[in-house]
């Protein structure tokens, strides 16, 4: 059996994280030593890897705690698995939406990188503020990709036009999740 420090080291987490998992009911020591130290078996490593995977999927510790509790309190296996299935299906929908948003962002980056690649042959005769409104190297005046156009004062002035301003409106969900350890 492992003490909490050994377990934390084995999974790359802090001792505090181990205590938090225990406080939340996500991790239970198998036993206690004569000195009162928590002792964990190898199954604790699997449990922590499971928690980490759920966090990577996007579940917060509070959500994990909630569905672990619901699972344990369910009246039947069918009820327990139905609840977990609903949560997983909802998370899958959220992830698919994030993938779509990330694909839009990736396309914007590809467009900006392609534009910027053609700029590498440019001479040093132009001010940086002219780059977003460039008509050299196959570029057309006022048609810089939105991600790059924002760097140019001229492009920002042109963005006041409603159609151009809409090009900057990309719905992006914040991918940061609070409460994850």
Short mmCIF file of N, CA and C in Angstrom, two decimals:
data_model
loop_
_atom_site.label_atom_id
_atom_site.label_comp_id
_atom_site.label_asym_id
_atom_site.label_seq_id
_atom_site.Cartn_x
_atom_site.Cartn_y
_atom_site.Cartn_z
N UNK A 1 0.84 -1.20 0.00
CA UNK A 1 0.00 0.00 0.00
C UNK A 1 0.87 1.25 0.00
N UNK A 2 0.33 2.32 -0.56
CA UNK A 2 1.07 3.58 -0.68
C UNK A 2 0.52 4.63 0.27
N UNK A 3 1.41 5.44 0.78
CA UNK A 3 0.98 6.62 1.53
C UNK A 3 0.61 7.70 0.51
N UNK A 4 -0.05 8.73 0.98
CA UNK A 4 -0.59 9.75 0.10
C UNK A 4 0.50 10.43 -0.74
N UNK A 5 1.66 10.67 -0.16
CA UNK A 5 2.75 11.29 -0.91
C UNK A 5 3.24 10.41 -2.04
N UNK A 6 3.30 9.11 -1.78
CA UNK A 6 3.73 8.16 -2.82
C UNK A 6 2.70 8.10 -3.94
N UNK A 7 1.44 8.11 -3.57
CA UNK A 7 0.36 8.10 -4.56
C UNK A 7 0.41 9.37 -5.41
N UNK A 8 0.56 10.51 -4.76
CA UNK A 8 0.62 11.78 -5.48
C UNK A 8 1.78 11.77 -6.48
N UNK A 9 2.92 11.28 -6.04
CA UNK A 9 4.08 11.22 -6.92
C UNK A 9 3.83 10.26 -8.09
N UNK A 10 3.18 9.14 -7.83
CA UNK A 10 2.91 8.14 -8.87
C UNK A 10 2.01 8.67 -9.97
N UNK A 11 1.13 9.61 -9.63
CA UNK A 11 0.18 10.13 -10.62
C UNK A 11 0.50 11.55 -11.07
N UNK A 12 1.57 12.13 -10.53
CA UNK A 12 1.96 13.48 -10.93
C UNK A 12 1.05 14.57 -10.40
N UNK A 13 0.49 14.34 -9.25
CA UNK A 13 -0.38 15.33 -8.61
C UNK A 13 0.21 15.74 -7.28
N UNK A 14 -0.40 16.74 -6.67
CA UNK A 14 0.06 17.18 -5.35
C UNK A 14 -0.67 16.40 -4.26
N UNK A 15 -0.08 16.40 -3.09
CA UNK A 15 -0.73 15.78 -1.93
C UNK A 15 -2.05 16.51 -1.66
N UNK A 16 -2.04 17.81 -1.83
CA UNK A 16 -3.26 18.59 -1.62
C UNK A 16 -4.37 18.12 -2.56
N UNK A 17 -4.03 17.83 -3.81
CA UNK A 17 -5.03 17.33 -4.75
C UNK A 17 -5.60 16.00 -4.28
N UNK A 18 -4.75 15.15 -3.74
CA UNK A 18 -5.21 13.85 -3.22
C UNK A 18 -6.21 14.06 -2.08
N UNK A 19 -5.88 15.00 -1.18
CA UNK A 19 -6.77 15.30 -0.06
C UNK A 19 -8.09 15.89 -0.57
N UNK A 20 -8.01 16.74 -1.59
CA UNK A 20 -9.22 17.33 -2.16
C UNK A 20 -10.10 16.24 -2.76
N UNK A 21 -9.50 15.33 -3.52
CA UNK A 21 -10.28 14.23 -4.10
C UNK A 21 -10.97 13.43 -3.00
N UNK A 22 -10.26 13.23 -1.90
CA UNK A 22 -10.84 12.48 -0.78
C UNK A 22 -11.98 13.28 -0.15
N UNK A 23 -11.78 14.59 0.06
CA UNK A 23 -12.82 15.44 0.64
C UNK A 23 -14.08 15.44 -0.21
N UNK A 24 -13.90 15.36 -1.53
CA UNK A 24 -15.04 15.37 -2.45
C UNK A 24 -15.69 13.99 -2.60
N UNK A 25 -15.12 12.99 -1.96
CA UNK A 25 -15.67 11.64 -2.05
C UNK A 25 -15.28 10.92 -3.33
N UNK A 26 -14.25 11.40 -4.00
CA UNK A 26 -13.82 10.79 -5.25
C UNK A 26 -12.72 9.76 -5.05
N UNK A 27 -12.10 9.78 -3.89
CA UNK A 27 -10.98 8.89 -3.60
C UNK A 27 -11.08 8.46 -2.14
N UNK A 28 -10.92 7.18 -1.92
CA UNK A 28 -10.98 6.67 -0.54
C UNK A 28 -9.73 5.86 -0.25
N UNK A 29 -9.12 6.10 0.91
CA UNK A 29 -7.98 5.26 1.27
C UNK A 29 -8.48 3.84 1.57
N UNK A 30 -7.64 2.88 1.26
CA UNK A 30 -8.02 1.49 1.55
C UNK A 30 -7.92 1.22 3.04
N UNK A 31 -6.96 1.87 3.68
CA UNK A 31 -6.73 1.63 5.12
C UNK A 31 -5.98 2.82 5.69
N UNK A 32 -5.71 2.72 6.99
CA UNK A 32 -4.87 3.72 7.67
C UNK A 32 -3.77 2.96 8.40
N UNK A 33 -2.61 3.59 8.42
CA UNK A 33 -1.49 2.96 9.14
C UNK A 33 -1.71 3.12 10.64
N UNK A 34 -0.86 2.47 11.41
CA UNK A 34 -0.96 2.60 12.87
C UNK A 34 -0.79 4.05 13.30
N UNK A 35 -0.01 4.80 12.52
CA UNK A 35 0.20 6.21 12.82
C UNK A 35 -0.91 7.11 12.28
N UNK A 36 -1.92 6.53 11.63
CA UNK A 36 -3.05 7.30 11.12
C UNK A 36 -2.88 7.80 9.69
N UNK A 37 -1.81 7.40 9.03
CA UNK A 37 -1.60 7.83 7.64
C UNK A 37 -2.54 7.09 6.70
N UNK A 38 -3.02 7.81 5.70
CA UNK A 38 -3.87 7.20 4.69
C UNK A 38 -3.02 6.25 3.85
N UNK A 39 -3.59 5.10 3.53
CA UNK A 39 -2.91 4.11 2.70
C UNK A 39 -3.80 3.76 1.52
N UNK A 40 -3.21 3.79 0.33
CA UNK A 40 -3.97 3.56 -0.90
C UNK A 40 -3.41 2.36 -1.65
N UNK A 41 -4.31 1.62 -2.29
CA UNK A 41 -3.91 0.50 -3.12
C UNK A 41 -3.72 0.95 -4.56
N UNK A 42 -3.29 0.04 -5.43
CA UNK A 42 -3.05 0.39 -6.83
C UNK A 42 -4.31 0.86 -7.56
N UNK A 43 -5.48 0.47 -7.07
CA UNK A 43 -6.72 0.93 -7.70
C UNK A 43 -6.88 2.44 -7.59
N UNK A 44 -6.24 3.06 -6.61
CA UNK A 44 -6.31 4.52 -6.45
C UNK A 44 -5.66 5.22 -7.64
N UNK A 45 -4.62 4.63 -8.18
CA UNK A 45 -3.96 5.21 -9.36
C UNK A 45 -4.95 5.22 -10.53
N UNK A 46 -5.65 4.10 -10.73
CA UNK A 46 -6.65 4.04 -11.80
C UNK A 46 -7.76 5.06 -11.57
N UNK A 47 -8.17 5.23 -10.33
CA UNK A 47 -9.24 6.17 -10.00
C UNK A 47 -8.80 7.60 -10.33
N UNK A 48 -7.57 7.95 -9.99
CA UNK A 48 -7.08 9.31 -10.26
C UNK A 48 -6.94 9.52 -11.76
N UNK A 49 -6.46 8.53 -12.48
CA UNK A 49 -6.38 8.65 -13.95
C UNK A 49 -7.77 8.86 -14.54
N UNK A 50 -8.77 8.21 -13.98
CA UNK A 50 -10.15 8.37 -14.41
C UNK A 50 -10.62 9.81 -14.16
N UNK A 51 -10.32 10.34 -12.98
CA UNK A 51 -10.69 11.72 -12.65
C UNK A 51 -10.01 12.69 -13.61
N UNK A 52 -8.72 12.49 -13.85
CA UNK A 52 -7.96 13.36 -14.76
C UNK A 52 -8.55 13.31 -16.16
N UNK A 53 -8.94 12.13 -16.61
CA UNK A 53 -9.53 12.00 -17.95
C UNK A 53 -10.86 12.74 -18.03
N UNK A 54 -11.68 12.61 -17.00
CA UNK A 54 -12.95 13.34 -16.98
C UNK A 54 -12.72 14.84 -16.99
N UNK A 55 -11.71 15.30 -16.27
CA UNK A 55 -11.39 16.74 -16.28
C UNK A 55 -10.92 17.16 -17.67
N UNK A 56 -10.15 16.33 -18.33
CA UNK A 56 -9.68 16.65 -19.68
C UNK A 56 -10.85 16.74 -20.65
N UNK A 57 -11.87 15.93 -20.42
CA UNK A 57 -13.07 15.97 -21.25
C UNK A 57 -13.84 17.26 -21.01
N UNK A 58 -13.68 17.84 -19.82
CA UNK A 58 -14.34 19.10 -19.53
C UNK A 58 -15.21 19.10 -18.30
N UNK A 59 -15.23 18.01 -17.57
CA UNK A 59 -16.01 17.98 -16.34
C UNK A 59 -15.23 18.65 -15.22
N UNK A 60 -15.93 19.42 -14.40
CA UNK A 60 -15.30 20.01 -13.22
C UNK A 60 -15.32 18.97 -12.10
N UNK A 61 -14.53 19.21 -11.09
CA UNK A 61 -14.54 18.30 -9.94
C UNK A 61 -15.92 18.26 -9.29
N UNK A 62 -16.59 19.39 -9.24
CA UNK A 62 -17.94 19.43 -8.66
C UNK A 62 -18.91 18.57 -9.48
N UNK A 63 -18.79 18.63 -10.80
CA UNK A 63 -19.65 17.80 -11.65
C UNK A 63 -19.34 16.31 -11.45
N UNK A 64 -18.06 15.99 -11.37
CA UNK A 64 -17.66 14.60 -11.14
C UNK A 64 -18.21 14.12 -9.80
N UNK A 65 -18.05 14.97 -8.79
CA UNK A 65 -18.57 14.63 -7.46
C UNK A 65 -20.08 14.40 -7.53
N UNK A 66 -20.78 15.25 -8.26
CA UNK A 66 -22.23 15.13 -8.38
C UNK A 66 -22.66 13.83 -9.04
N UNK A 67 -22.04 13.50 -10.16
CA UNK A 67 -22.51 12.28 -10.81
C UNK A 67 -22.01 11.01 -10.15
N UNK A 68 -20.89 11.08 -9.43
CA UNK A 68 -20.47 9.92 -8.63
C UNK A 68 -21.50 9.69 -7.51
N UNK A 69 -21.90 10.78 -6.86
CA UNK A 69 -22.91 10.67 -5.80
C UNK A 69 -24.24 10.17 -6.33
N UNK A 70 -24.68 10.72 -7.47
CA UNK A 70 -25.94 10.28 -8.08
C UNK A 70 -25.87 8.80 -8.46
N UNK A 71 -24.74 8.40 -8.99
CA UNK A 71 -24.55 7.01 -9.40
C UNK A 71 -24.68 6.08 -8.20
N UNK A 72 -24.05 6.47 -7.11
CA UNK A 72 -24.07 5.63 -5.90
C UNK A 72 -25.45 5.59 -5.25
N UNK A 73 -26.22 6.68 -5.39
CA UNK A 73 -27.54 6.76 -4.75
C UNK A 73 -28.66 6.21 -5.63
N UNK A 74 -28.38 5.90 -6.87
CA UNK A 74 -29.43 5.44 -7.79
C UNK A 74 -30.06 4.16 -7.28
N UNK A 75 -31.34 4.01 -7.57
CA UNK A 75 -32.07 2.83 -7.11
C UNK A 75 -31.76 1.57 -7.89
N UNK A 76 -31.26 1.73 -9.12
CA UNK A 76 -30.96 0.55 -9.93
C UNK A 76 -29.80 0.87 -10.87
N UNK A 77 -29.22 -0.18 -11.40
CA UNK A 77 -28.14 0.00 -12.37
C UNK A 77 -28.62 0.74 -13.60
N UNK A 78 -29.85 0.44 -14.03
CA UNK A 78 -30.42 1.12 -15.20
C UNK A 78 -30.53 2.62 -14.95
N UNK A 79 -31.05 2.99 -13.79
CA UNK A 79 -31.18 4.41 -13.43
C UNK A 79 -29.81 5.07 -13.35
N UNK A 80 -28.87 4.40 -12.73
CA UNK A 80 -27.52 4.96 -12.56
C UNK A 80 -26.86 5.20 -13.91
N UNK A 81 -26.93 4.20 -14.78
CA UNK A 81 -26.27 4.35 -16.08
C UNK A 81 -27.00 5.35 -16.97
N UNK A 82 -28.31 5.46 -16.83
CA UNK A 82 -29.06 6.44 -17.62
C UNK A 82 -28.64 7.86 -17.26
N UNK A 83 -28.42 8.12 -15.98
CA UNK A 83 -27.98 9.45 -15.54
C UNK A 83 -26.60 9.77 -16.11
N UNK A 84 -25.69 8.82 -15.99
CA UNK A 84 -24.33 9.05 -16.50
C UNK A 84 -24.36 9.21 -18.01
N UNK A 85 -25.17 8.41 -18.69
CA UNK A 85 -25.27 8.51 -20.14
C UNK A 85 -25.74 9.91 -20.56
N UNK A 86 -26.74 10.44 -19.87
CA UNK A 86 -27.25 11.78 -20.19
C UNK A 86 -26.15 12.83 -20.01
N UNK A 87 -25.38 12.73 -18.95
CA UNK A 87 -24.29 13.68 -18.72
C UNK A 87 -23.22 13.57 -19.80
N UNK A 88 -22.86 12.33 -20.16
CA UNK A 88 -21.85 12.13 -21.20
C UNK A 88 -22.35 12.64 -22.55
N UNK A 89 -23.63 12.42 -22.87
CA UNK A 89 -24.19 12.90 -24.13
C UNK A 89 -24.17 14.42 -24.19
N UNK A 90 -24.51 15.06 -23.08
CA UNK A 90 -24.47 16.53 -23.01
C UNK A 90 -23.04 17.04 -23.21
N UNK A 91 -22.09 16.38 -22.58
CA UNK A 91 -20.68 16.78 -22.73
C UNK A 91 -20.22 16.57 -24.17
N UNK A 92 -20.66 15.49 -24.80
CA UNK A 92 -20.30 15.24 -26.19
C UNK A 92 -20.82 16.36 -27.09
N UNK A 93 -22.04 16.82 -26.85
CA UNK A 93 -22.61 17.93 -27.62
C UNK A 93 -21.77 19.19 -27.43
N UNK A 94 -21.38 19.48 -26.19
CA UNK A 94 -20.54 20.65 -25.92
C UNK A 94 -19.20 20.55 -26.63
N UNK A 95 -18.60 19.37 -26.61
CA UNK A 95 -17.30 19.18 -27.26
C UNK A 95 -17.43 19.34 -28.76
N UNK A 96 -18.51 18.84 -29.35
CA UNK A 96 -18.72 19.01 -30.79
C UNK A 96 -18.85 20.49 -31.15
N UNK A 97 -19.53 21.26 -30.30
CA UNK A 97 -19.63 22.70 -30.54
C UNK A 97 -18.26 23.36 -30.44
N UNK A 98 -17.47 22.95 -29.47
CA UNK A 98 -16.11 23.50 -29.34
C UNK A 98 -15.26 23.14 -30.55
N UNK A 99 -15.42 21.93 -31.06
CA UNK A 99 -14.66 21.52 -32.25
C UNK A 99 -15.02 22.41 -33.43
N UNK A 100 -16.30 22.69 -33.61
CA UNK A 100 -16.72 23.57 -34.70
C UNK A 100 -16.10 24.95 -34.54
N UNK A 101 -16.13 25.48 -33.32
CA UNK A 101 -15.53 26.79 -33.06
C UNK A 101 -14.03 26.77 -33.32
N UNK A 102 -13.37 25.71 -32.91
CA UNK A 102 -11.93 25.60 -33.14
C UNK A 102 -11.61 25.46 -34.62
N UNK A 103 -12.49 24.80 -35.38
CA UNK A 103 -12.27 24.69 -36.82
C UNK A 103 -12.38 26.06 -37.49
N UNK A 104 -13.31 26.89 -37.03
CA UNK A 104 -13.43 28.25 -37.55
C UNK A 104 -12.15 29.03 -37.24
N UNK A 105 -11.68 28.90 -36.02
CA UNK A 105 -10.45 29.58 -35.62
C UNK A 105 -9.27 29.07 -36.44
N UNK A 106 -9.19 27.75 -36.63
CA UNK A 106 -8.09 27.19 -37.43
C UNK A 106 -8.14 27.72 -38.86
N UNK A 107 -9.33 27.78 -39.45
CA UNK A 107 -9.46 28.31 -40.81
C UNK A 107 -9.00 29.76 -40.88
N UNK A 108 -9.36 30.54 -39.87
CA UNK A 108 -8.90 31.94 -39.81
C UNK A 108 -7.38 32.01 -39.73
N UNK A 109 -6.79 31.12 -38.94
CA UNK A 109 -5.32 31.10 -38.82
C UNK A 109 -4.66 30.67 -40.13
N UNK A 110 -5.22 29.68 -40.80
CA UNK A 110 -4.68 29.23 -42.09
C UNK A 110 -4.72 30.37 -43.09
N UNK A 111 -5.84 31.09 -43.13
CA UNK A 111 -5.98 32.22 -44.04
C UNK A 111 -4.95 33.31 -43.71
N UNK A 112 -4.81 33.63 -42.44
CA UNK A 112 -3.85 34.66 -42.04
C UNK A 112 -2.42 34.23 -42.33
N UNK A 113 -2.09 32.98 -42.06
CA UNK A 113 -0.73 32.49 -42.33
C UNK A 113 -0.41 32.51 -43.81
N UNK A 114 -1.37 32.15 -44.63
CA UNK A 114 -1.15 32.18 -46.08
C UNK A 114 -0.88 33.62 -46.54
N UNK A 115 -1.65 34.54 -46.03
CA UNK A 115 -1.47 35.96 -46.35
C UNK A 115 -0.08 36.42 -45.90
N UNK A 116 0.28 36.06 -44.67
CA UNK A 116 1.56 36.50 -44.11
C UNK A 116 2.74 35.84 -44.80
N UNK A 117 2.58 34.60 -45.29
CA UNK A 117 3.66 33.95 -46.03
C UNK A 117 4.04 34.75 -47.26
N UNK A 118 3.03 35.30 -47.95
CA UNK A 118 3.33 36.09 -49.15
C UNK A 118 3.99 37.42 -48.81
N UNK A 119 3.89 37.85 -47.57
CA UNK A 119 4.50 39.10 -47.14
C UNK A 119 6.01 38.97 -46.93
N UNK A 120 6.51 37.76 -46.86
CA UNK A 120 7.93 37.56 -46.56
C UNK A 120 8.86 38.04 -47.67
N UNK A 121 8.32 38.23 -48.87
CA UNK A 121 9.14 38.75 -49.97
C UNK A 121 9.03 40.26 -50.11
N UNK A 122 8.29 40.88 -49.23
CA UNK A 122 8.08 42.33 -49.29
C UNK A 122 9.36 43.09 -48.91
N UNK A 123 9.50 44.26 -49.48
CA UNK A 123 10.64 45.11 -49.13
C UNK A 123 10.34 45.84 -47.83
N UNK A 124 11.33 46.47 -47.28
CA UNK A 124 11.17 47.21 -46.03
C UNK A 124 10.67 48.63 -46.26
N UNK A 125 10.18 48.92 -47.45
CA UNK A 125 9.75 50.28 -47.79
C UNK A 125 8.39 50.65 -47.22
N UNK A 126 7.65 49.71 -46.68
CA UNK A 126 6.29 49.97 -46.24
C UNK A 126 6.21 49.99 -44.71
N UNK A 127 5.41 50.90 -44.21
CA UNK A 127 5.18 50.97 -42.76
C UNK A 127 4.31 49.79 -42.34
N UNK A 128 4.49 49.29 -41.13
CA UNK A 128 3.67 48.17 -40.66
C UNK A 128 2.16 48.45 -40.73
N UNK A 129 1.77 49.71 -40.55
CA UNK A 129 0.34 50.03 -40.61
C UNK A 129 -0.24 49.86 -42.00
N UNK A 130 0.61 49.81 -43.02
CA UNK A 130 0.14 49.62 -44.39
C UNK A 130 -0.09 48.15 -44.72
N UNK A 131 0.44 47.26 -43.91
CA UNK A 131 0.37 45.83 -44.22
C UNK A 131 -1.05 45.28 -44.27
N UNK A 132 -1.92 45.76 -43.43
CA UNK A 132 -3.30 45.27 -43.43
C UNK A 132 -4.12 45.81 -44.58
N UNK A 133 -3.57 46.77 -45.31
CA UNK A 133 -4.27 47.40 -46.44
C UNK A 133 -3.42 47.28 -47.70
N UNK A 134 -2.62 46.24 -47.77
CA UNK A 134 -1.63 46.05 -48.83
C UNK A 134 -2.29 45.69 -50.16
N UNK A 135 -1.70 46.20 -51.25
CA UNK A 135 -2.14 45.80 -52.58
C UNK A 135 -0.96 45.24 -53.39
N UNK A 136 -0.02 44.63 -52.70
CA UNK A 136 1.16 44.02 -53.32
C UNK A 136 1.09 42.50 -53.18
N UNK A 137 1.92 41.80 -53.92
CA UNK A 137 2.09 40.34 -53.80
C UNK A 137 0.77 39.57 -53.95
N UNK A 138 -0.10 40.06 -54.83
CA UNK A 138 -1.37 39.38 -55.06
C UNK A 138 -2.45 39.73 -54.05
N UNK A 139 -2.16 40.63 -53.12
CA UNK A 139 -3.16 41.07 -52.15
C UNK A 139 -4.03 42.13 -52.79
N UNK A 140 -5.21 42.28 -52.26
CA UNK A 140 -6.12 43.33 -52.73
C UNK A 140 -6.38 44.28 -51.58
N UNK A 141 -6.35 45.56 -51.89
CA UNK A 141 -6.53 46.60 -50.88
C UNK A 141 -7.77 46.33 -50.02
N UNK A 142 -7.57 46.37 -48.72
CA UNK A 142 -8.68 46.22 -47.79
C UNK A 142 -9.18 44.79 -47.62
N UNK A 143 -8.46 43.80 -48.13
CA UNK A 143 -8.93 42.42 -48.04
C UNK A 143 -8.00 41.53 -47.20
N UNK A 144 -7.30 42.13 -46.27
CA UNK A 144 -6.45 41.32 -45.38
C UNK A 144 -7.35 40.44 -44.52
N UNK A 145 -6.90 39.25 -44.19
CA UNK A 145 -7.71 38.39 -43.31
C UNK A 145 -8.00 39.11 -41.99
N UNK A 146 -9.18 38.91 -41.44
CA UNK A 146 -9.57 39.61 -40.21
C UNK A 146 -8.58 39.48 -39.06
N UNK A 147 -7.97 38.31 -38.89
CA UNK A 147 -7.02 38.15 -37.79
C UNK A 147 -5.81 39.05 -37.94
N UNK A 148 -5.41 39.31 -39.17
CA UNK A 148 -4.25 40.16 -39.41
C UNK A 148 -4.66 41.62 -39.57
N UNK A 149 -5.80 41.86 -40.17
CA UNK A 149 -6.23 43.23 -40.46
C UNK A 149 -6.32 44.08 -39.20
N UNK A 150 -6.61 43.47 -38.08
CA UNK A 150 -6.72 44.22 -36.83
C UNK A 150 -5.43 44.89 -36.40
N UNK A 151 -4.31 44.47 -36.96
CA UNK A 151 -3.03 45.09 -36.62
C UNK A 151 -2.81 46.42 -37.33
N UNK A 152 -3.53 46.64 -38.38
CA UNK A 152 -3.33 47.85 -39.17
C UNK A 152 -4.35 48.91 -38.80
N UNK A 153 -3.90 50.12 -38.59
CA UNK A 153 -4.83 51.21 -38.26
C UNK A 153 -5.82 51.43 -39.38
N UNK A 154 -5.36 51.34 -40.60
CA UNK A 154 -6.27 51.52 -41.73
C UNK A 154 -7.34 50.44 -41.74
N UNK A 155 -6.93 49.23 -41.48
CA UNK A 155 -7.90 48.13 -41.46
C UNK A 155 -8.91 48.34 -40.34
N UNK A 156 -8.45 48.85 -39.21
CA UNK A 156 -9.38 49.10 -38.10
C UNK A 156 -10.39 50.18 -38.48
N UNK A 157 -9.93 51.21 -39.20
CA UNK A 157 -10.85 52.26 -39.65
C UNK A 157 -11.89 51.69 -40.61
N UNK A 158 -11.45 50.83 -41.51
CA UNK A 158 -12.37 50.23 -42.46
C UNK A 158 -13.35 49.28 -41.78
N UNK A 159 -12.95 48.72 -40.66
CA UNK A 159 -13.81 47.77 -39.94
C UNK A 159 -15.04 48.44 -39.36
N UNK A 160 -15.07 49.76 -39.35
CA UNK A 160 -16.25 50.46 -38.86
C UNK A 160 -17.44 50.18 -39.77
N UNK A 161 -17.14 49.86 -41.02
CA UNK A 161 -18.18 49.46 -41.94
C UNK A 161 -18.81 48.18 -41.36
N UNK A 162 -20.13 48.12 -41.27
CA UNK A 162 -20.79 47.00 -40.59
C UNK A 162 -20.43 45.64 -41.17
N UNK A 163 -20.33 45.54 -42.46
CA UNK A 163 -20.00 44.24 -43.05
C UNK A 163 -18.62 43.77 -42.64
N UNK A 164 -17.67 44.70 -42.61
CA UNK A 164 -16.31 44.32 -42.21
C UNK A 164 -16.27 43.99 -40.72
N UNK A 165 -17.01 44.72 -39.92
CA UNK A 165 -17.02 44.47 -38.48
C UNK A 165 -17.55 43.07 -38.18
N UNK A 166 -18.52 42.61 -38.98
CA UNK A 166 -19.07 41.27 -38.77
C UNK A 166 -18.01 40.19 -38.97
N UNK A 167 -17.02 40.46 -39.81
CA UNK A 167 -15.97 39.46 -40.05
C UNK A 167 -15.16 39.20 -38.78
N UNK A 168 -15.20 40.13 -37.84
CA UNK A 168 -14.45 39.96 -36.60
C UNK A 168 -15.27 39.22 -35.54
N UNK A 169 -16.56 39.05 -35.80
CA UNK A 169 -17.43 38.41 -34.82
C UNK A 169 -17.39 36.90 -34.97
N UNK A 170 -16.57 36.26 -34.17
CA UNK A 170 -16.47 34.80 -34.16
C UNK A 170 -16.87 34.35 -32.76
N UNK A 171 -17.98 33.60 -32.65
CA UNK A 171 -18.37 33.15 -31.32
C UNK A 171 -17.38 32.11 -30.81
N UNK A 172 -16.77 32.42 -29.70
CA UNK A 172 -15.79 31.50 -29.12
C UNK A 172 -16.16 31.28 -27.66
N UNK A 173 -16.35 30.05 -27.31
CA UNK A 173 -16.63 29.69 -25.93
C UNK A 173 -15.31 29.63 -25.19
N UNK A 174 -15.29 30.16 -24.01
CA UNK A 174 -14.08 30.08 -23.20
C UNK A 174 -13.84 28.62 -22.86
N UNK A 175 -12.66 28.14 -23.20
CA UNK A 175 -12.35 26.73 -22.99
C UNK A 175 -11.80 26.46 -21.60
N UNK A 176 -11.54 27.50 -20.82
CA UNK A 176 -11.02 27.36 -19.47
C UNK A 176 -12.13 26.86 -18.56
N UNK A 177 -11.82 25.93 -17.75
CA UNK A 177 -12.80 25.40 -16.82
C UNK A 177 -12.34 25.68 -15.40
N UNK A 178 -13.22 26.27 -14.61
CA UNK A 178 -12.88 26.55 -13.22
C UNK A 178 -13.03 25.29 -12.38
N UNK A 179 -12.29 25.21 -11.33
CA UNK A 179 -12.46 24.14 -10.37
C UNK A 179 -11.69 22.88 -10.68
N UNK A 180 -10.92 22.87 -11.76
CA UNK A 180 -10.15 21.66 -12.08
C UNK A 180 -8.81 21.69 -11.41
N UNK A 181 -8.42 20.57 -10.85
CA UNK A 181 -7.11 20.43 -10.21
C UNK A 181 -6.39 19.27 -10.83
#
